[in-house]
Tab-separated table of C-alpha atoms in Angstrom:
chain	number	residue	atom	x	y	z
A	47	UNK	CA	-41.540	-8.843	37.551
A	48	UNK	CA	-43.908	-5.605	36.589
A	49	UNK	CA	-45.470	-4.888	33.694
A	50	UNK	CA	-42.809	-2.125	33.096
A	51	UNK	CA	-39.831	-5.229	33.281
A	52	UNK	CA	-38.531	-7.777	30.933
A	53	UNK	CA	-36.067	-10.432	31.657
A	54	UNK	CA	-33.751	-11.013	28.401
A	55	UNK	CA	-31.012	-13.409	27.626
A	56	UNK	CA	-28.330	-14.092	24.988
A	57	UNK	CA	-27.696	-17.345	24.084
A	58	UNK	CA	-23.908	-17.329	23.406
A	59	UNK	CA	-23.425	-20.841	22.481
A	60	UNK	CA	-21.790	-22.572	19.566
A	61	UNK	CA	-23.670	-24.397	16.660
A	62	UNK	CA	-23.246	-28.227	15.964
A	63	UNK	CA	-21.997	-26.724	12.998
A	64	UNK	CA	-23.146	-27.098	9.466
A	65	UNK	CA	-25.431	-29.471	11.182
A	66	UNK	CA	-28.919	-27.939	11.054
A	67	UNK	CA	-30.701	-30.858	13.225
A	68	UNK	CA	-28.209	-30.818	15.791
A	69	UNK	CA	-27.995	-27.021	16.289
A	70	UNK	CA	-31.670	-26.657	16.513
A	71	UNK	CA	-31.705	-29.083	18.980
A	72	UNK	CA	-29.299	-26.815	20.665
A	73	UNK	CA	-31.907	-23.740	20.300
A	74	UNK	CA	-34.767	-25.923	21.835
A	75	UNK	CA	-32.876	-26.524	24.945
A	76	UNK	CA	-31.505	-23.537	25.232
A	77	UNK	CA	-35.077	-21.633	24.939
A	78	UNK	CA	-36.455	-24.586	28.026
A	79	UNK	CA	-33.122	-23.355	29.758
A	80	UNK	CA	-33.771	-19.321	29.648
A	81	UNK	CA	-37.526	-20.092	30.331
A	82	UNK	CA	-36.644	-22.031	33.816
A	83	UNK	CA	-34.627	-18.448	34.514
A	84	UNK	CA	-37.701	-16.486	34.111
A	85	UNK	CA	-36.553	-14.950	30.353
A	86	UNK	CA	-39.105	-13.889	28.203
A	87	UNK	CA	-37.068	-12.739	25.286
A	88	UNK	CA	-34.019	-15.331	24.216
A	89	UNK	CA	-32.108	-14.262	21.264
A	90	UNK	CA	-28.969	-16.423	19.519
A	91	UNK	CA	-26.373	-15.397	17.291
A	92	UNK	CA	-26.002	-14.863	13.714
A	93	UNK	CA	-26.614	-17.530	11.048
A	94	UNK	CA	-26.428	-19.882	14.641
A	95	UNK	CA	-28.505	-22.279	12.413
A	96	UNK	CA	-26.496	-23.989	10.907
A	97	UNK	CA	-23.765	-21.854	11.491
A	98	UNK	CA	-21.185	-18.889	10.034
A	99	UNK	CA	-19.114	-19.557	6.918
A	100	UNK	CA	-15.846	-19.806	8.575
A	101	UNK	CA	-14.351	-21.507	6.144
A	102	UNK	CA	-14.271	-18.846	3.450
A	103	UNK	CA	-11.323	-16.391	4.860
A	104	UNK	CA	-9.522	-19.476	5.018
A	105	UNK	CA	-9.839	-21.972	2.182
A	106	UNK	CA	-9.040	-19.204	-0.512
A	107	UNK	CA	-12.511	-18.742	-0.812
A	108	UNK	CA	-12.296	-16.173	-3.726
A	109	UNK	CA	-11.038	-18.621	-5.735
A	110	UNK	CA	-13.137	-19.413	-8.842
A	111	UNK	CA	-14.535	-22.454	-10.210
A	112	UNK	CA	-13.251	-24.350	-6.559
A	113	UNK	CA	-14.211	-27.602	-6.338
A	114	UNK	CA	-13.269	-27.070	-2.543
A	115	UNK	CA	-15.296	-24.124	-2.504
A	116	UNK	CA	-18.133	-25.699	-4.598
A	117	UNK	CA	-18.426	-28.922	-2.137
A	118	UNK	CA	-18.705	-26.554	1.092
A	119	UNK	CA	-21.444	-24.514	0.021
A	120	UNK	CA	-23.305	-27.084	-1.481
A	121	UNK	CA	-22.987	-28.930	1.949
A	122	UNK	CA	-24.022	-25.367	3.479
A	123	UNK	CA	-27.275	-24.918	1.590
A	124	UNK	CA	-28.256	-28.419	2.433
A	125	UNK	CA	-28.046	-27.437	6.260
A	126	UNK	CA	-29.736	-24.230	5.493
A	127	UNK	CA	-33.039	-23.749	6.970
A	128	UNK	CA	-36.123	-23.542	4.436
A	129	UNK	CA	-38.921	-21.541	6.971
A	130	UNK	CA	-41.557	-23.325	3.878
A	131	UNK	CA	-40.720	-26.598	4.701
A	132	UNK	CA	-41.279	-26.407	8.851
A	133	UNK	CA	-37.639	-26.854	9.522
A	134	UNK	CA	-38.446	-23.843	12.402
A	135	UNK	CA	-41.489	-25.625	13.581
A	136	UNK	CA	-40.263	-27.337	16.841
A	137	UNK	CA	-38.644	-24.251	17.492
A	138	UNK	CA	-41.598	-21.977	17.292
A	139	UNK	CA	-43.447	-24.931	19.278
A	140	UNK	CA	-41.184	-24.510	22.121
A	141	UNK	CA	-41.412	-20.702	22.143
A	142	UNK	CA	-45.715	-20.846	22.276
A	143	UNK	CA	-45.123	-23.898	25.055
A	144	UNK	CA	-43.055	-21.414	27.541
A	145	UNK	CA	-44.015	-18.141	26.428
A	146	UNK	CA	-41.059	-16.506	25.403
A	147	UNK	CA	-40.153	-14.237	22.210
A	148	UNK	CA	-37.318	-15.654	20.597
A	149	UNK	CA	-35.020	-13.880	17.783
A	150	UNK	CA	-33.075	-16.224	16.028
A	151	UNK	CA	-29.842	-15.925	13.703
A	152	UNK	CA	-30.206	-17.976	10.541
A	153	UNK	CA	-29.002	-19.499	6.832
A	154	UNK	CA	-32.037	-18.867	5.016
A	155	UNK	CA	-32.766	-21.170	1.956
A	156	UNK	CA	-36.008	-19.201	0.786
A	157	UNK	CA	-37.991	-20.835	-2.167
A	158	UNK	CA	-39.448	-17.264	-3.267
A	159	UNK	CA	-35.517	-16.729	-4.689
A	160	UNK	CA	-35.772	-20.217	-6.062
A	161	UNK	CA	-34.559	-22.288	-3.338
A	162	UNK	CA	-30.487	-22.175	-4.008
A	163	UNK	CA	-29.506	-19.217	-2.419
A	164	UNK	CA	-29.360	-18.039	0.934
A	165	UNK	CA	-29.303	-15.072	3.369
A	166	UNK	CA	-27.870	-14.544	6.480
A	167	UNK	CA	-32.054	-13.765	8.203
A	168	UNK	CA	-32.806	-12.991	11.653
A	169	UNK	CA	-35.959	-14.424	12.588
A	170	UNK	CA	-38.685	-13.215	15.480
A	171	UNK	CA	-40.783	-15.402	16.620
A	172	UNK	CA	-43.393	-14.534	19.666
A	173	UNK	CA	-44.632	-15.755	22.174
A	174	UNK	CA	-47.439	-17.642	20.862
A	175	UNK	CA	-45.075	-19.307	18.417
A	176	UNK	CA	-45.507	-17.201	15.928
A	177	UNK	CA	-42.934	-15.941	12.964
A	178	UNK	CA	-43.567	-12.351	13.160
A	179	UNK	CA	-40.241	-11.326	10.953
A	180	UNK	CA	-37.877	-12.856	8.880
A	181	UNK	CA	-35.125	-9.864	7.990
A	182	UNK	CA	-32.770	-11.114	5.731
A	183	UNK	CA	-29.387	-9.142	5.722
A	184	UNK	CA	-29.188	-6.088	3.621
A	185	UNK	CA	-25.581	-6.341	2.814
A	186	UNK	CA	-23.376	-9.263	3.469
A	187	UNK	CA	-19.821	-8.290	4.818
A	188	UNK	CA	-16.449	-8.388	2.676
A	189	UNK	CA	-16.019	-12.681	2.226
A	190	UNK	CA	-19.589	-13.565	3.005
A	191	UNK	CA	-20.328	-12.009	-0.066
A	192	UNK	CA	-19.235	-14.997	-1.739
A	193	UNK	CA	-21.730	-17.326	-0.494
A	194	UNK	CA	-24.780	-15.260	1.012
A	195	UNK	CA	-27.163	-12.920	-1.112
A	196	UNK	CA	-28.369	-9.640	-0.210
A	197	UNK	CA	-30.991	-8.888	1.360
A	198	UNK	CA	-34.295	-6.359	1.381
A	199	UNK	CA	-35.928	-4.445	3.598
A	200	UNK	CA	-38.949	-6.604	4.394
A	201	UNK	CA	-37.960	-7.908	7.751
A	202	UNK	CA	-36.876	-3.923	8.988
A	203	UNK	CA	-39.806	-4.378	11.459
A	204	UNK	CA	-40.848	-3.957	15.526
A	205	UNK	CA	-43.001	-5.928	17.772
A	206	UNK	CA	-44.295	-5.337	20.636
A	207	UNK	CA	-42.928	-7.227	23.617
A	208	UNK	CA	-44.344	-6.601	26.922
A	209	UNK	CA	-43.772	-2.316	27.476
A	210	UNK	CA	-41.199	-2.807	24.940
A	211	UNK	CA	-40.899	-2.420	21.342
A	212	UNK	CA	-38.003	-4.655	19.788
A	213	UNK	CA	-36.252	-4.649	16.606
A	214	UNK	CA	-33.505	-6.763	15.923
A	215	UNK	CA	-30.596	-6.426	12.551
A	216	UNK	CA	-27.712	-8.710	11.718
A	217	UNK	CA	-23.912	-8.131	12.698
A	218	UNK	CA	-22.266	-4.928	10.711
A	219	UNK	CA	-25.684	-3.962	9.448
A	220	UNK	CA	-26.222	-3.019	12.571
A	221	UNK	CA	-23.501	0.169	11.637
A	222	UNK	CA	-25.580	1.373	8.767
A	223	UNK	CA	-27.142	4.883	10.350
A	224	UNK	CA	-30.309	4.102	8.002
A	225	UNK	CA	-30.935	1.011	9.187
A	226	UNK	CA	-30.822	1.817	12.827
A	227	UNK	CA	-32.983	5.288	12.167
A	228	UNK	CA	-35.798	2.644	10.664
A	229	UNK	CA	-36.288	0.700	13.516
A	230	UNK	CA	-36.092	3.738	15.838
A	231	UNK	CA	-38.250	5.627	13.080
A	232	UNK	CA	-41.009	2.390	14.277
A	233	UNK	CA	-40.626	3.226	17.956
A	234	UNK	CA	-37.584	0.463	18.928
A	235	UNK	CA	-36.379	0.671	22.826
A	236	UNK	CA	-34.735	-2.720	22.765
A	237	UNK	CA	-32.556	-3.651	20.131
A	238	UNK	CA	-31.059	-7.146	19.514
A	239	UNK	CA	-28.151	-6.815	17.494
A	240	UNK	CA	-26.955	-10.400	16.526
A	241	UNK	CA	-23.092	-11.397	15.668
A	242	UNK	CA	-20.877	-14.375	14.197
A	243	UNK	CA	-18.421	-14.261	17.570
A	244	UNK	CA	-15.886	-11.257	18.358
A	245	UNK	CA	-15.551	-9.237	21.433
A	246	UNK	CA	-14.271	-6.415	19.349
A	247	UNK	CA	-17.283	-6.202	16.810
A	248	UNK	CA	-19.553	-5.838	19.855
A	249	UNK	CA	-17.508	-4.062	22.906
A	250	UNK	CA	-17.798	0.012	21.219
A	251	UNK	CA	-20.935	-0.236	19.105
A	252	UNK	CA	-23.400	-2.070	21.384
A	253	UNK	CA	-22.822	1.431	24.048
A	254	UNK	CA	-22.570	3.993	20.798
A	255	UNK	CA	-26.887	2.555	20.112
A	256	UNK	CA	-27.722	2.500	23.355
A	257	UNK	CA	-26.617	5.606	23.965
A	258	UNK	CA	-27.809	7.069	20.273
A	259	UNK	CA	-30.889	5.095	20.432
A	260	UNK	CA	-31.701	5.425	24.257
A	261	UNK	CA	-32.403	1.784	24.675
A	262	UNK	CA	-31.472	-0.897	25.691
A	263	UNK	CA	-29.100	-2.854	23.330
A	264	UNK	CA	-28.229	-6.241	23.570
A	265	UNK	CA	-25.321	-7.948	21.515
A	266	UNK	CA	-25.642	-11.358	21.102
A	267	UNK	CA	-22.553	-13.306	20.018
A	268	UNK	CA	-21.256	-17.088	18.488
A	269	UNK	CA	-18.482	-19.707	19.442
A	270	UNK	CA	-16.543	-21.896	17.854
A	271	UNK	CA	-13.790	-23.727	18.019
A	272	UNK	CA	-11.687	-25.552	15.564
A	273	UNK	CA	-12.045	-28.787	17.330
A	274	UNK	CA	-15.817	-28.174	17.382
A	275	UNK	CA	-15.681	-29.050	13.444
A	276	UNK	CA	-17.570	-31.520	12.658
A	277	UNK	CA	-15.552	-34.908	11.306
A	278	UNK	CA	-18.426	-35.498	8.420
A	279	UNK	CA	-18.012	-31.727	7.328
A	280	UNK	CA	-16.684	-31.759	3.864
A	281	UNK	CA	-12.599	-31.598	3.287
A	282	UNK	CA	-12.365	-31.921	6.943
A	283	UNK	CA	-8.783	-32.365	7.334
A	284	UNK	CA	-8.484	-29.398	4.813
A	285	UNK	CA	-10.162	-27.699	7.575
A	286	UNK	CA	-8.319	-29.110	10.154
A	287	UNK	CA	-4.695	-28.147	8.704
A	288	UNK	CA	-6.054	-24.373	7.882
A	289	UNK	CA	-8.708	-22.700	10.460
A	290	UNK	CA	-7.210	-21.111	12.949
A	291	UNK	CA	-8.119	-22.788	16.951
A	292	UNK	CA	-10.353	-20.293	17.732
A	293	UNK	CA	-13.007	-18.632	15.165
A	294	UNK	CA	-15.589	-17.576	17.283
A	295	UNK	CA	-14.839	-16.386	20.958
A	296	UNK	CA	-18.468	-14.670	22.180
A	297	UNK	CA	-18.629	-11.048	23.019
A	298	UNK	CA	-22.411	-11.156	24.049
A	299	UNK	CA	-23.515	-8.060	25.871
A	300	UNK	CA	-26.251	-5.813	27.257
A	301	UNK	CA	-26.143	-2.182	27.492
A	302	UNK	CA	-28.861	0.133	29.439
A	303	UNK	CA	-30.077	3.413	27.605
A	304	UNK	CA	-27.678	5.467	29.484
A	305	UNK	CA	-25.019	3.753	27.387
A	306	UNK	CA	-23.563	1.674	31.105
A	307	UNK	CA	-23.240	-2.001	30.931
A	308	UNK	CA	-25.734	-4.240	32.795
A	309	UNK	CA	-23.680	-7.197	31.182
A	310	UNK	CA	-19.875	-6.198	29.967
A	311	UNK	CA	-18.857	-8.256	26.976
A	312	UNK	CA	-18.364	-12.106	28.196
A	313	UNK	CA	-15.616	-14.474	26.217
A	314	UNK	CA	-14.877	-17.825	25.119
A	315	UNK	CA	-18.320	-19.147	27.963
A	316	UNK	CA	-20.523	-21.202	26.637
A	317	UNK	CA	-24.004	-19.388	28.651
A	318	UNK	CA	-26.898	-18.000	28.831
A	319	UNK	CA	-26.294	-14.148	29.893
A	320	UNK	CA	-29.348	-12.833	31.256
A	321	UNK	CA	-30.396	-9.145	32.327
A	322	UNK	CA	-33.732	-7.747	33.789
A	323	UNK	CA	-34.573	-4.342	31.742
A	324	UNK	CA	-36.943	-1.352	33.270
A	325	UNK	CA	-38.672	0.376	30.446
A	326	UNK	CA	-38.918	3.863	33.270
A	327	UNK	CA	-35.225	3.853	31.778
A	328	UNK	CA	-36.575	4.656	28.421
A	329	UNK	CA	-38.881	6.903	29.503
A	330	UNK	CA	-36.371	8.906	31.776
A	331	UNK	CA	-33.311	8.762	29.295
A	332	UNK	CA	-35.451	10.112	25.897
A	333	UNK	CA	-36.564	13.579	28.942
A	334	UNK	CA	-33.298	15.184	26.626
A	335	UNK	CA	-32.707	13.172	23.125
A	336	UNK	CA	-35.335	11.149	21.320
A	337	UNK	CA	-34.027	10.731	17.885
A	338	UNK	CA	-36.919	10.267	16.217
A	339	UNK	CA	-39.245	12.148	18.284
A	340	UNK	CA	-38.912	15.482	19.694
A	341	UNK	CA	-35.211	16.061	18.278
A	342	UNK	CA	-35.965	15.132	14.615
A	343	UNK	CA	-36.412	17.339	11.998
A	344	UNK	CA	-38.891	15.714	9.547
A	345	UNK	CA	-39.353	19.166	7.882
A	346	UNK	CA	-35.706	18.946	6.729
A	347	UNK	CA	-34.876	15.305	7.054
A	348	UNK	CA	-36.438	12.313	6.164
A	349	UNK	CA	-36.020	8.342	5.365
A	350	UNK	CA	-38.093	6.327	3.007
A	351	UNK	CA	-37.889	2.466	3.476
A	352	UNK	CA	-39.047	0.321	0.865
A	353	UNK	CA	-40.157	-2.960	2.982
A	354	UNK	CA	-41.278	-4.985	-0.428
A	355	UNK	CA	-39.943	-8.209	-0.581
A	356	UNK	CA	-37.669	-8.822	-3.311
A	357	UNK	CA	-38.474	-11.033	-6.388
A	358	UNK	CA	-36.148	-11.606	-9.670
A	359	UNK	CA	-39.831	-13.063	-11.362
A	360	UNK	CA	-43.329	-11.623	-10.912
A	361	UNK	CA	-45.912	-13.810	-12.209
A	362	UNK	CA	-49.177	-13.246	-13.953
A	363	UNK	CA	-51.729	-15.991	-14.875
């Protein structure tokens, strides 16, 4: 492999759902298992740790005052992931001990919100092991409104990864045209885009970035199963009677800048989907549209980002 190459993966797997210990048990063999393959960027789905809020579209989660409701996201925050309290530490461990940049889809439990709330974060980690970026999602979609937060734009951030520059957003935030322009704004050519598990969330838009973007995009897409559900997960048979057999069925891709799959969207496997990406293809697809370089317009068009992090109390001693 050249300096100008990177070997990436997507990690379409499913969680041990709501089970934060088993699933990141799941991430540390999966990053050992990409790292025998040569990868040196590994990226999972969203909120993989512990795992999506099916249950919501299908417990009448809009309900208020649920004790159903009530008991499942109380179980949910418990398998959250608090960054403060190390639960990520065996994971960035793993990624300094093979080398390998690792962007990671989780349930954030932050304490600087107070500690009982949580946001649907992507986390980078490099390949020392370190956290780099912790983007929590800017806008939850439709039902997961009811159980994650919003985000800010702290996290909207690149790193460097070999001749690459990546940036990485959560599911349909990934169709906000702001959103994308800041990452491209910050020089992104590879772009992880990170979803719960649909073929038809990532088959159209992972091509329309690559191609708007000229990078290379890669989707990255959950499982799960209704069988999968843990027996210890709260109103289990509840669960049983009501979610449909299939919830999440993959859809984990990679696109090249030229907007031509290296890896057409893959369903209802269980893998690790792997690609080799030449920057030249960058280089050679921005010779006619850069959209942030020499076809923008900053005399007539420009985007602020705030990248504060959010606080509801600022204090003073």
């Amino acid at each position: 492999m050249t300096s100008d190459s990177l070997r990436i993966a997507g990690a379409q797997m499913a969680p041990v759902w709501l089970d934060r210990a088993g699933t990141l048990a799941k991430v540390i063999a999966g990053i050992h298992a990409a790292a025998d393959d040569g990868v040196q960027l590994l990226a999972f789905p969203e909120a993989f740790v512990p795992g999506y809020p099916w249950w919501i579209e299908w417990t009448d989660g809009a309900r208020f005052d649920s004790s159903v409701q009530k008991a499942l996201h109380a179980h949910y925050l418990d398998q959250a992931v608090q960054i403060e309290a190390g639960h990520l530490a065996d994971v960035c461990a793993a990624a300094q001990a093979r080398a390998i940049t690792v962007v990671l889809g989780i349930i954030e439990r932050p304490l600087d919100r107070g500690g009982h709330s949580v946001y649907a974060s992507v986390v980078t980690i490099d390949a020392t092991g370190v956290i780099v970026a912790v983007h929590r999602k800017l806008m939850p979609t439709y039902e997961e409104r009811l159980t994650w937060s919003p985000g800010d734009g702290h996290g909207l951030r690149t790193h460097r990864v070999g001749a690459f520059t990546l940036g990485a957003l959560n599911c349909w935030e990934n169709w906000m045209p702001l959103a994308r322009a800041s990452l491209y704004g910050q020089g992104e050519d590879l772009h992880v885009a990170v979803w719960p598990g649909s073929v038809r969330n990532t088959e159209e838009i992972t091509r329309f970035m690559a191609r708007e973007g000229r990078s290379y995009v890669m989707s990255v897409a959950g499982l799960l199963r209704r069988d999968q559900v843990p027996e210890q997960t709260p109103h289990f048979e509840l669960l049983q009677r009501v979610l449909p057999e299939v919830m999440g069925e993959g859809g984990t891709c990679i696109s090249g800048p030229d907007a031509v799959w290296l890896v057409a969207p893959v369903a209802h496997e269980e893998c690790i989907i792997a690609a080799d990406v030449h920057h030249v293809r960058v280089r050679e697809e921005r010779q006619n549209f850069d959209a942030m370089g020499h076809y923008a317009r900053p005399d007539v068009l420009q985007l602020e980002v705030n990248r504060e992090r959010q606080r509801a109390v600022r204090i003073r001693d």
